[in-house]
XYZ file of C-alpha atoms in Angstrom:
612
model
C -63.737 70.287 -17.327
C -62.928 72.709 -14.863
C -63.644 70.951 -11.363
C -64.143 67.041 -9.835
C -68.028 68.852 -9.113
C -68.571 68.729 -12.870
C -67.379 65.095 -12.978
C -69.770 64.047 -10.254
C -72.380 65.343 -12.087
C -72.143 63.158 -15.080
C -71.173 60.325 -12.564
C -74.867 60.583 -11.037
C -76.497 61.093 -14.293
C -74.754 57.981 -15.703
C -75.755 55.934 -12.965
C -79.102 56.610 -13.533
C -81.284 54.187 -15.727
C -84.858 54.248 -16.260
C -84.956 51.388 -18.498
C -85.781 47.271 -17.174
C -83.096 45.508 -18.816
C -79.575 46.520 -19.891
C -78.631 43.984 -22.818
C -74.855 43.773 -23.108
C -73.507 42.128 -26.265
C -69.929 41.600 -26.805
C -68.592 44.286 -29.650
C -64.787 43.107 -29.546
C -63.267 41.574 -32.816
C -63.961 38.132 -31.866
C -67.617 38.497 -31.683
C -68.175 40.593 -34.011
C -66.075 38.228 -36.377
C -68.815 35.760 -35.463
C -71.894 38.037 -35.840
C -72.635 40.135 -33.610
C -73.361 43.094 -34.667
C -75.897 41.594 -36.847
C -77.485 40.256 -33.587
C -77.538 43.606 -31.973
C -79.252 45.233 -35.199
C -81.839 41.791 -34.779
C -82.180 42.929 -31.509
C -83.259 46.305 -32.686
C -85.944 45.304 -34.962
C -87.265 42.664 -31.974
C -87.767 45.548 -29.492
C -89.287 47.888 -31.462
C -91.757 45.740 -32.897
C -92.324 44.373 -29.200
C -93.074 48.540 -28.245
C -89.919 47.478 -25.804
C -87.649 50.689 -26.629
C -88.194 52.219 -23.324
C -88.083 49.243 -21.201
C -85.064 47.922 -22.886
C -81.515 49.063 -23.293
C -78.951 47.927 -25.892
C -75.221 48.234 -24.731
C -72.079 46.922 -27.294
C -69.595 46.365 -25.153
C -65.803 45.274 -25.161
C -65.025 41.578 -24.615
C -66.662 39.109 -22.048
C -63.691 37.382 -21.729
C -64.919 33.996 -22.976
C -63.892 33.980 -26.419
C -64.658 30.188 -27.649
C -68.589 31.183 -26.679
C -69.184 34.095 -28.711
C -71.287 35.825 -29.949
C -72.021 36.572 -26.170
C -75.218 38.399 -24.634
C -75.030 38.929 -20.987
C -78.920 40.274 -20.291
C -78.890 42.705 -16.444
C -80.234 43.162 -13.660
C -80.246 39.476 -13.409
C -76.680 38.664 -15.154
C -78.155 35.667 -18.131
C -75.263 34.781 -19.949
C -76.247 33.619 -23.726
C -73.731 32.091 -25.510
C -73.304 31.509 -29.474
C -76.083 33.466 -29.839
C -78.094 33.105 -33.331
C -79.760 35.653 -34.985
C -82.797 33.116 -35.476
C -82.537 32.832 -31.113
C -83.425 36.761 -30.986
C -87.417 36.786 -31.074
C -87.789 33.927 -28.346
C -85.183 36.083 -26.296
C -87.178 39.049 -27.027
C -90.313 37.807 -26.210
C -89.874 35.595 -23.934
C -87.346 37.254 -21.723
C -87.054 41.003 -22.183
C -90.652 41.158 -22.154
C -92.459 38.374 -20.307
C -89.888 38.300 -17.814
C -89.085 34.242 -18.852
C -84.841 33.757 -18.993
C -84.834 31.682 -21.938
C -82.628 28.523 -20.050
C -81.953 26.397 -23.440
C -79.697 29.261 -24.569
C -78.159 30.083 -21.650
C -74.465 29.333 -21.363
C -74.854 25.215 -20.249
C -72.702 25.593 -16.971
C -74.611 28.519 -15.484
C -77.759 25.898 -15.989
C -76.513 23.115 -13.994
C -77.971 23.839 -10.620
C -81.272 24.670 -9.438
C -80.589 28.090 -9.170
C -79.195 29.929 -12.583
C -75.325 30.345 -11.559
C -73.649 33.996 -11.689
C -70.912 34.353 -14.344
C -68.439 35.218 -11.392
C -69.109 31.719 -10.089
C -68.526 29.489 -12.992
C -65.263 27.733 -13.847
C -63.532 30.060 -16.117
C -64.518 33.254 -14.021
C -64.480 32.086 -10.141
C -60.596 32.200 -9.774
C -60.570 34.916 -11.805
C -60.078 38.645 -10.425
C -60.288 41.398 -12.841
C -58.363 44.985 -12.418
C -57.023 46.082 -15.956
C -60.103 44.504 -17.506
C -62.572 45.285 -14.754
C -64.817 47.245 -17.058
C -64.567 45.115 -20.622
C -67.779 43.669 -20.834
C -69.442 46.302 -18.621
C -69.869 49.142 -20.637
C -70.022 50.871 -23.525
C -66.432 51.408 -24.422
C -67.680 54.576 -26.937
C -69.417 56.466 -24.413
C -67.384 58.455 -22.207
C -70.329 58.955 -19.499
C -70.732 54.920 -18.494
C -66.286 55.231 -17.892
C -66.938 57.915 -15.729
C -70.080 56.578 -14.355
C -68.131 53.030 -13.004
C -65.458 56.159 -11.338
C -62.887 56.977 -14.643
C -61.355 59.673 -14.498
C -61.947 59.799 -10.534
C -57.893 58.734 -10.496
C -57.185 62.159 -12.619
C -59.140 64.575 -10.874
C -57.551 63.114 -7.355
C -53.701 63.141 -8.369
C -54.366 67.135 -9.781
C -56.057 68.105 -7.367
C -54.259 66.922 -3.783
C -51.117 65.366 -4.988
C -47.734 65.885 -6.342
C -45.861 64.633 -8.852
C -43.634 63.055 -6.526
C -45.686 61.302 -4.366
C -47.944 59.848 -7.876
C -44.586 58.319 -8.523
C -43.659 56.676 -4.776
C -47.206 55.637 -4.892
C -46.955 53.760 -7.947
C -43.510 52.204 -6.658
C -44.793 51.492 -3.704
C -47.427 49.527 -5.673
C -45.066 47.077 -6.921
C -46.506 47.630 -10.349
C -44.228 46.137 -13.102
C -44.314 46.627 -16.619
C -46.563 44.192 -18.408
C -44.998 44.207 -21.228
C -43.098 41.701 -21.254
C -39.572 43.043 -19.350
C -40.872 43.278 -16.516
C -39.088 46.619 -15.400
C -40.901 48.586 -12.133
C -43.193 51.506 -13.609
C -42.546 53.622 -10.866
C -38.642 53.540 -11.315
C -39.240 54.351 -14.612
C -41.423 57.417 -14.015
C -38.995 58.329 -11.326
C -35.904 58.334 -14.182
C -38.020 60.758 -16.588
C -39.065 62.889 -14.053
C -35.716 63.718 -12.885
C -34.266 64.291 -16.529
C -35.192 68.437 -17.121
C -36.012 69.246 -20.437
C -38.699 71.810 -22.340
C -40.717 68.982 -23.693
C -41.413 65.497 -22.491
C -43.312 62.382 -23.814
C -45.285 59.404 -22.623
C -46.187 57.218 -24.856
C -48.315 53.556 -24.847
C -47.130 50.099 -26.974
C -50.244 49.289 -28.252
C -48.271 46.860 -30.709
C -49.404 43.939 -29.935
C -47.447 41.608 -32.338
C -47.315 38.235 -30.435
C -48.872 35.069 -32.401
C -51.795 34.604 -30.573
C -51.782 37.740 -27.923
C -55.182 40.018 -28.063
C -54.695 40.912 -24.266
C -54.171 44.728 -25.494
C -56.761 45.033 -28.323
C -59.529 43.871 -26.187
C -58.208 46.563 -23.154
C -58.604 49.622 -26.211
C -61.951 48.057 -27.272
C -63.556 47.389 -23.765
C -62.111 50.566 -21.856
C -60.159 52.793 -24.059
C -60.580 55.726 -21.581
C -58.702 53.491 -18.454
C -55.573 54.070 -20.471
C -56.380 57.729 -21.367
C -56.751 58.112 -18.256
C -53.527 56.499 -16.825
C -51.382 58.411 -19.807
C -52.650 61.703 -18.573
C -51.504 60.937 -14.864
C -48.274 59.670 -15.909
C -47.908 63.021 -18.043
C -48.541 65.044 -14.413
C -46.148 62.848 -12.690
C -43.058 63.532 -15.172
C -43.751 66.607 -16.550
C -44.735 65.715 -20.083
C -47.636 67.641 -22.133
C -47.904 65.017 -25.192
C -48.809 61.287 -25.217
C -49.051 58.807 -28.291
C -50.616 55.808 -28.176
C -48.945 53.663 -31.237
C -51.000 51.090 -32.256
C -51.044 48.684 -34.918
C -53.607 49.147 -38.370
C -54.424 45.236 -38.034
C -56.739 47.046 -35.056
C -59.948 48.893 -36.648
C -61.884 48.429 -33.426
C -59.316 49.860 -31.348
C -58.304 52.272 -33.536
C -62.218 53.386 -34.191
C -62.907 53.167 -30.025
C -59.388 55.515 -29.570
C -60.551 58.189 -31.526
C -63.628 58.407 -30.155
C -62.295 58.070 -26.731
C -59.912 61.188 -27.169
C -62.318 63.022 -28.961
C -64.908 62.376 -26.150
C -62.171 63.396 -23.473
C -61.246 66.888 -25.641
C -64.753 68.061 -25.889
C -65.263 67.617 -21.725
C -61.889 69.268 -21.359
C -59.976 65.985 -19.973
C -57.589 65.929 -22.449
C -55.985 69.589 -23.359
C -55.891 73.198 -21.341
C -56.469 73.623 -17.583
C -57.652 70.060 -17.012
C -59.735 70.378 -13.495
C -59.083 74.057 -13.492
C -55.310 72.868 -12.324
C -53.232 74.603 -15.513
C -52.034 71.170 -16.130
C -52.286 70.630 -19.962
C -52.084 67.044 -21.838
C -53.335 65.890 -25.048
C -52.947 62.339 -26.889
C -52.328 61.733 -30.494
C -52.914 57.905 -32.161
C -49.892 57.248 -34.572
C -50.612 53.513 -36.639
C -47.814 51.165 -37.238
C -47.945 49.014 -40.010
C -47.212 45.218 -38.656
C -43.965 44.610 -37.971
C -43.084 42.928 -34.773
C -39.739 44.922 -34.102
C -41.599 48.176 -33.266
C -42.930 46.595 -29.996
C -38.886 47.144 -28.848
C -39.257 50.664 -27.303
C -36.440 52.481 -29.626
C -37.836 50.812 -32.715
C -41.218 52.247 -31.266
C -40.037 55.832 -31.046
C -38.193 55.711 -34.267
C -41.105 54.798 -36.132
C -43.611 57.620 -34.312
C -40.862 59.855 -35.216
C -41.786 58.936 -38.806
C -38.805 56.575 -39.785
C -38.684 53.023 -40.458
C -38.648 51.302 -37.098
C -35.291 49.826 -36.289
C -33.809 50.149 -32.435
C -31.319 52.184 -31.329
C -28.443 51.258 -29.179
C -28.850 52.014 -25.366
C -27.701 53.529 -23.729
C -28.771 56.171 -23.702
C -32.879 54.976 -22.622
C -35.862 57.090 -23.630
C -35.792 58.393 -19.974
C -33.309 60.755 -20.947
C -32.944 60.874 -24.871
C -36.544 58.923 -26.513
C -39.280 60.173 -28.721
C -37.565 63.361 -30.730
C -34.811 62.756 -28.268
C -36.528 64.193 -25.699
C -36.948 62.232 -21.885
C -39.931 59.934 -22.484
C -41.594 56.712 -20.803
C -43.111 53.935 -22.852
C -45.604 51.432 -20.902
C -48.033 48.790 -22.504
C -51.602 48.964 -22.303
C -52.135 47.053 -19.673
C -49.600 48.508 -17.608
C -51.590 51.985 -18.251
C -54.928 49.686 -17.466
C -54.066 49.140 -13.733
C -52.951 52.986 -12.966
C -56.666 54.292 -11.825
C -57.633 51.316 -10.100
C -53.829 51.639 -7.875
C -54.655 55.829 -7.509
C -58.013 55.212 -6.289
C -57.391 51.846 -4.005
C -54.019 52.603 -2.846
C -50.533 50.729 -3.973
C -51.265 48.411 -0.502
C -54.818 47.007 -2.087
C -52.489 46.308 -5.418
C -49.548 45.348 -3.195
C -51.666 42.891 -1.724
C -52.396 40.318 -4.867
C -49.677 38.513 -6.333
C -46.204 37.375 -5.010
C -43.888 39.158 -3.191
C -41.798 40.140 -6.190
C -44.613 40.056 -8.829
C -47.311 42.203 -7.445
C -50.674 42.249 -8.978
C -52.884 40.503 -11.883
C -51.835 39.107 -15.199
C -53.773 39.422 -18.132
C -53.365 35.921 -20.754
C -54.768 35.042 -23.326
C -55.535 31.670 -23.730
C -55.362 29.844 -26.864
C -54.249 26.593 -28.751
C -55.643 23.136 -27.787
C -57.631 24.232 -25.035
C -61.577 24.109 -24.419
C -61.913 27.599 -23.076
C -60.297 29.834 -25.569
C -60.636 33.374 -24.386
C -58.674 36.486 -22.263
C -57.968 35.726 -18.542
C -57.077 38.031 -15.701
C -55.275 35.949 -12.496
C -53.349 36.876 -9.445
C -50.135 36.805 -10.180
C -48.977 33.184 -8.646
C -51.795 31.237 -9.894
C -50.193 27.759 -11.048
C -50.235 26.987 -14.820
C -52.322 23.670 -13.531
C -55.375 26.253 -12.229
C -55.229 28.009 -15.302
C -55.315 25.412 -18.056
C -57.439 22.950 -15.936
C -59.761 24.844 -14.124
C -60.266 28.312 -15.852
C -59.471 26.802 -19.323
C -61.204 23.731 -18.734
C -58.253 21.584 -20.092
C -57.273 19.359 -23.158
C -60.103 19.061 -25.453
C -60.414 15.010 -26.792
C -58.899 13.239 -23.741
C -55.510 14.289 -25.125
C -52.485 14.815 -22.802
C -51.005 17.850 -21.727
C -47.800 18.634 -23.625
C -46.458 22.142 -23.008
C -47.735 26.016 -23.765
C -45.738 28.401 -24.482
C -45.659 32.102 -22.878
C -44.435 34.948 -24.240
C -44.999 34.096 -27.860
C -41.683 34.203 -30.032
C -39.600 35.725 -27.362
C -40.620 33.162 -24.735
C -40.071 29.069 -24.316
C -42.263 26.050 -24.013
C -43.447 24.942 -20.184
C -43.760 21.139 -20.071
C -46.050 19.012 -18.054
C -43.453 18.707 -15.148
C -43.435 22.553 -14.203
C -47.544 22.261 -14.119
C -47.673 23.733 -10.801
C -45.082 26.358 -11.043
C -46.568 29.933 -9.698
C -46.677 31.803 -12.400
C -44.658 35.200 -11.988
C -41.857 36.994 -13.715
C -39.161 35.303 -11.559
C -40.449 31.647 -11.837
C -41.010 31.696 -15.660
C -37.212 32.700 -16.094
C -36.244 30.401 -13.942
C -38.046 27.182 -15.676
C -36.643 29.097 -19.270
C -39.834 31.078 -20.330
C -40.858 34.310 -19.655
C -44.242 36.779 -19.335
C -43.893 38.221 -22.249
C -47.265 40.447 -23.096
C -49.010 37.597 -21.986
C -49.735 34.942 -25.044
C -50.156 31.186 -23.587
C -50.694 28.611 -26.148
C -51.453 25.282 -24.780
C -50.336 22.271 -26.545
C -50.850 18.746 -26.715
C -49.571 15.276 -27.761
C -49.964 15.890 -31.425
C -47.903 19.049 -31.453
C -44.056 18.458 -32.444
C -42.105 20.649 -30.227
C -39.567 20.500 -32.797
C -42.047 22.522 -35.118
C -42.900 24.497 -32.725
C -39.600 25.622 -32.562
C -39.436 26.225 -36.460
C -42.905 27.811 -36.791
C -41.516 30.579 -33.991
C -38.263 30.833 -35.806
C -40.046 31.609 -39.032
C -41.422 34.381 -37.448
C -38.383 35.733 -36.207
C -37.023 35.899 -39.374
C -39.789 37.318 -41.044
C -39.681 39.940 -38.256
C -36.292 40.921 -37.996
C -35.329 44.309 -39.169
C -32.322 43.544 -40.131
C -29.859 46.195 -38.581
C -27.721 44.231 -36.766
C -25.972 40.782 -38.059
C -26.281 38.439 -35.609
C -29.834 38.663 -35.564
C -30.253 39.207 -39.360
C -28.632 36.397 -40.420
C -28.377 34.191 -37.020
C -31.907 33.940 -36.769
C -32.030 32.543 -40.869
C -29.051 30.460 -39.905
C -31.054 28.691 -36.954
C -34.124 28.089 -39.392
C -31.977 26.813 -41.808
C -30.800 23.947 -39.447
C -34.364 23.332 -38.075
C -35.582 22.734 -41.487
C -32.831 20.157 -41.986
C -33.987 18.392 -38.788
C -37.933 17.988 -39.869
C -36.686 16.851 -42.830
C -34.305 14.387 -41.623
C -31.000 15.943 -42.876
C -29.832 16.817 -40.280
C -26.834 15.364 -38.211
C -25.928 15.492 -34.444
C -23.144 18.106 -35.114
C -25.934 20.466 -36.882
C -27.820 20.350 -33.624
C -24.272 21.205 -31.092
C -24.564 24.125 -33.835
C -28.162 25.216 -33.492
C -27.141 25.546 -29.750
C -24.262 27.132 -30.767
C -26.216 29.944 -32.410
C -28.632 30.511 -29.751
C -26.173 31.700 -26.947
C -24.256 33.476 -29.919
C -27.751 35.971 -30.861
C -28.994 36.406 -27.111
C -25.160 37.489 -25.999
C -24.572 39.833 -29.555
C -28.094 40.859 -30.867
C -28.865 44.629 -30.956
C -32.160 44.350 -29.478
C -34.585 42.320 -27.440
C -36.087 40.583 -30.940
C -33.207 38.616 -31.560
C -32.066 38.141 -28.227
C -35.011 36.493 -27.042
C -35.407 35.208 -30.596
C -33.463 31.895 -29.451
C -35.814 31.424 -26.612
C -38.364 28.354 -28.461
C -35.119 26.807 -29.249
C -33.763 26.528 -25.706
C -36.442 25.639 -24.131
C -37.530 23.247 -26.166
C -34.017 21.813 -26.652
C -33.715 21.543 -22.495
C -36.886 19.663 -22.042
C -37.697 17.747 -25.666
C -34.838 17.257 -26.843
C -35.681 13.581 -27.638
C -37.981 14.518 -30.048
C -34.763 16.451 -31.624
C -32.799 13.297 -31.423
C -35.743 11.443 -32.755
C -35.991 13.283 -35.812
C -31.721 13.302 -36.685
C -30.981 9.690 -35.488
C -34.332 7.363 -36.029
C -35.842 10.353 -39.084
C -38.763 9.937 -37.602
C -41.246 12.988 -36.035
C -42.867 11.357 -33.094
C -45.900 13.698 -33.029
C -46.732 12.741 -36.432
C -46.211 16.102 -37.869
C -43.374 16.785 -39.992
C -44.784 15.144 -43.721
C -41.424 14.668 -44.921
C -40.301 11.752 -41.899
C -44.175 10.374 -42.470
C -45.913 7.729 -44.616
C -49.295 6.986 -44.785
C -50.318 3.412 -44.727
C -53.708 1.238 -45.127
C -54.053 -1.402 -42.229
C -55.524 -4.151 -44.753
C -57.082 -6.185 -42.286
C -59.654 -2.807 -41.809
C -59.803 -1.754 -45.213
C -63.348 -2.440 -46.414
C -62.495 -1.594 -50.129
C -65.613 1.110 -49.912
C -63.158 3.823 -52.493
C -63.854 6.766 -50.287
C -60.607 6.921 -49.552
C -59.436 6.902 -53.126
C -62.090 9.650 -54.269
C -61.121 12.377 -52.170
C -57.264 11.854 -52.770
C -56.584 15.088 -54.756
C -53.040 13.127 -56.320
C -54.673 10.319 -57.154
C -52.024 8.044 -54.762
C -54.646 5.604 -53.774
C -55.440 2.607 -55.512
C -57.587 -0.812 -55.533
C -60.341 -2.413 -56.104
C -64.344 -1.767 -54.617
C -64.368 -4.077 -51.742
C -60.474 -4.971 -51.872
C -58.189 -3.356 -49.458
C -56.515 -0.344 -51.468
C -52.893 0.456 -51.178
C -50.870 4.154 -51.199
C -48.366 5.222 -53.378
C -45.555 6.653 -51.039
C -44.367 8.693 -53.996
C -47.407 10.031 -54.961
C -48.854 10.952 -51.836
C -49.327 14.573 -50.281
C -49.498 13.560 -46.909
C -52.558 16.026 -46.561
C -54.635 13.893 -44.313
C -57.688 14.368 -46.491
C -58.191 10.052 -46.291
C -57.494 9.681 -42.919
C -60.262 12.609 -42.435
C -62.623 10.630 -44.731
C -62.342 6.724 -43.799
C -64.386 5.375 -41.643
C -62.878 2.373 -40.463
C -59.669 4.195 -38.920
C -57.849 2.090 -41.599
C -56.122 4.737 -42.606
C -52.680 5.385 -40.071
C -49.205 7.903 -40.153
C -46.300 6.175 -39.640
């Protein structure tokens, strides 16, 4: 592309639809685990037989956001929101609404239904405190179609920093920003930009973590299968601003979407001459290359990252010295996270005083989560930095599913620590989540309730670890197998008081000697669920007994007689054969026999059944 003219052209074009209804159904993993491309080829067959092909539009987009609902169908101008949509649902919606003109209300998404009027989206709970910059266009177009990015502005931000602005002053506007790296660290983009563009050398990188490795994160994968080109985008700028002709984006091979969506992305951008020679007719030159990593957790650590693009087995290096002077092929070299790369346009175009402007006064901005665990609303949100954890598990999340109690959720998956109920209404920022013994991390919260044994918790993150570690340094290596070794002794009621001073021992031994961030934030579960639970630690070492009900070997099942009807049920689905008695006698368990699998409590109904 050799001028913003040419850009504007396809911008108008895009803009431009002749057809009624745009139909947007969600093409992100989680819908598409559920069905829906098989609704969008139903949808196909519906129009076409209905002679509907010109009035009607079919657009697979990234996610909606909503996860729990899928497979979603969001049907514009008028914004209906379908939810767990069927394929058997397809002809009424056909019929009825893409071609009568009648919104089909009984499979509309039940909140949007409660008042006279159908409610906008933007107005229900999960989206109304909601406010959407890295993910502003998941859900809006078609990720695989480079015309709709540039039609909602992309690549606006590229042809604006070549054309009228310097290097320099891309950088002081991104620090000026107050962008931070959303990551996890937190560190300010624009510092780091400003180290690798003063570092000279005859070849420079950028590169983009797309290693999303935390249990439970998909904040990144649904960013490269919404709006791949946002982050093209934002690499290419950053390559301008420090002087770098090559980008990689590594991302992992557990991502076929994103993957798929990337390559056509960068193809897209190479055939309109936005990635490669004289982009904009400017002589600035920048291409991208995709390099897939194969899993392991380590390679989200920068170094580790590098090493393995490089093409060897992903272990960190000791800094210093950082990638800003010695990184990829020990050249200068900046590594941001997608979603850091996802707010770059939006800051070029809007200025850093609109981003400046959202957030707290040391945490500037939005913050991407996704929201899983015992929670009603399971999904990816997008809040102001600040919001309390109350607003988001409450109001956006809808709360605790089964009138359980709020226990804790945990941020920043194995590298971050467990919130309790107390710090509810804690802001949410980088500052305030280190302060209470957390941290952002890529942005993973896991909510948790009653039933969950913090204790395990603490164990299931530690397993992890260890699974995870690369191994090059000892202290993590063997620390981390040490620590799992001692929380295995407390489930199992083995352990003593002295094995817990230990544990704590440990932790402050890895986070003070470990080579990398892995195994110094590798202790983090523990802490934090040693400073606030630690009676359930105590629980388990002095009284051997998991209050949660979790850990099988500190349980025993037991038959309340006085409920027991005698009706076998019970007794037939036990796969060890541990329960005995009579028809229409209360049975007994055998503690020795039994698995503790929970398949009679599932079964009995007379709640006669009880862990003890």
């Amino acid at each position: 592309m050799k001028s913003l003219e040419e850009l504007r052209v396809i911008r108008e074009k895009a803009k431009k639809h002749a057809c009624r209804y745009r139909v947007h159904v969600c093409g992100g993993t989680g819908c598409t685990s559920s069905g829906s491309l098989r609704i969008i080829e139903k949808l196909e067959q519906e129009i076409k037989a209905n002679g509907l092909e010109e009035d009607v539009e079919i657009v697979k987009t990234g996610c909606f956001g909503l996860c729990a609902l899928g497979p979603i169908m969001i049907v514009h101008p008028e914004g209906s929101f379908y939810s767990m949509v069927k394929e058997e649902d397809i002809p009424e919606i056909v019929s009825e609404h893409l071609k009568n003109g009648n919104v089909v209300k009984r499979l509309l998404y039940e909140e949007t239904t409660k008042t006279e009027h159908i409610l906008p989206l933007e107005e229900t709970n999960f989206y109304k405190k909601q406010h959407r910059v890295a993910l502003r266009n998941c859900g809006e177009i078609s990720p695989e179609h480079i015309e709709e990015y540039i039609g909602v502005g992309g690549y606006e931000a590229l042809g604006k920093v070549l054309t009228e602005m310097t290097p320099e002053q891309v950088i002081q506007l991104i620090t000026d920003s107050g962008l931070r790296g959303r990551g996890g660290a937190g560190f300010p983009t624009g510092l780091k930009w400003k180290f690798a563009a003063a570092n000279q050398a005859d070849q420079k990188y950028v590169c983009c973590n797309a290693d999303e490795g935390d249990p439970g994160a998909f904040m990144d994968r649904s960013v490269l299968e919404g709006d791949p080109h946002a982050v093209l985008e934002a690499m290419t700028i950053a390559g301008y601003a420090i002087g770098a002709t090559q980008g990689y984006i590594y991302v992992r091979a557990e991502y076929p979407i994103a993957v798929q969506r990337l390559e056509i992305a960068i193809s897209q951008s190479r055939e309109l001459g936005l990635l490669g020679d004289d982009i904009f007719g400017t002589g600035f030159k920048f291409d991208i290359g995709l390099r897939l990593g194969a899993g392991a957790f380590v390679c989200g650590e920068e170094t580790a990252l590098m090493t393995s693009i490089e093409g060897n087995r992903g272990e960190p290096r000791p800094r210093p010295p950082f990638p800003a002077l010695k990184g990829l092929f020990q050249k200068p070299t900046i590594l941001n996270n997608v979603e850091t790369y996802a707010n770059i346009p939006q800051i070029i175009l809007n200025g850093p005083e609109w981003f400046a402007s959202m957030g707290t006064e040391k945490s500037k901005g939005t913050k991407v989560f996704a929201l899983g665990g015992k929670i009603h609303n399971t999904g990816l949100v997008e809040i102001p930095m600040g919001t309390t954890l109350r607003e988001i598990v409450e109001e956006i999340g809808g709360g605790v599913p089964g009138g359980k109690k709020f226990k804790a959720a945990q941020t920043g998956g194995p590298s971050g620590g467990c919130i309790p109920a107390e710090h509810l209404d804690v802001p949410i920022d980088y500052d305030n989540l280190l302060a209470i013994g957390s941290m952002m991390g890529s942005g993973g919260l896991i909510v948790m309730d009653e039933d969950n044994c913090m204790v395990d918790i603490a164990k299931f993150f530690l397993e992890f670890t260890v699974d995870e570690s690369c191994g090059k340094c000892t202290p993590c290596r063997i620390g981390t197998r040490r620590m799992l070794e001692i929380l295995e002794k407390i489930t199992k009621g083995q352990a003593t008081m002295e094995d817990l001073d230990k544990l704590e021992e440990l932790c402050y031994h890895l986070k003070s000697n470990s080579l990398c961030a892995l195994g110094q934030t590798a202790p983090n579960p523990v802490i934090s669920t040693l400073r606030y639970f630690r009676d359930e630690y105590i629980a388990h070492i002095v009284d051997k007994k998991c209050p949660a009900g979790v850990c099988k070997d500190l349980l025993q099942y037991k038959i309340d007689a006085d409920k027991c009807k005698g009706c076998t049920l019970c007794s037939r689905v036990c796969p060890a054969g541990a329960i005995v008695g009579s028809v229409k006698e209360p049975h007994m368990i055998n503690s020795e026999k039994c698995l503790k699998c929970g398949a009679c409590i599932e079964k009995c109904r007379f709640s006669a059944i009880y862990k003890e």
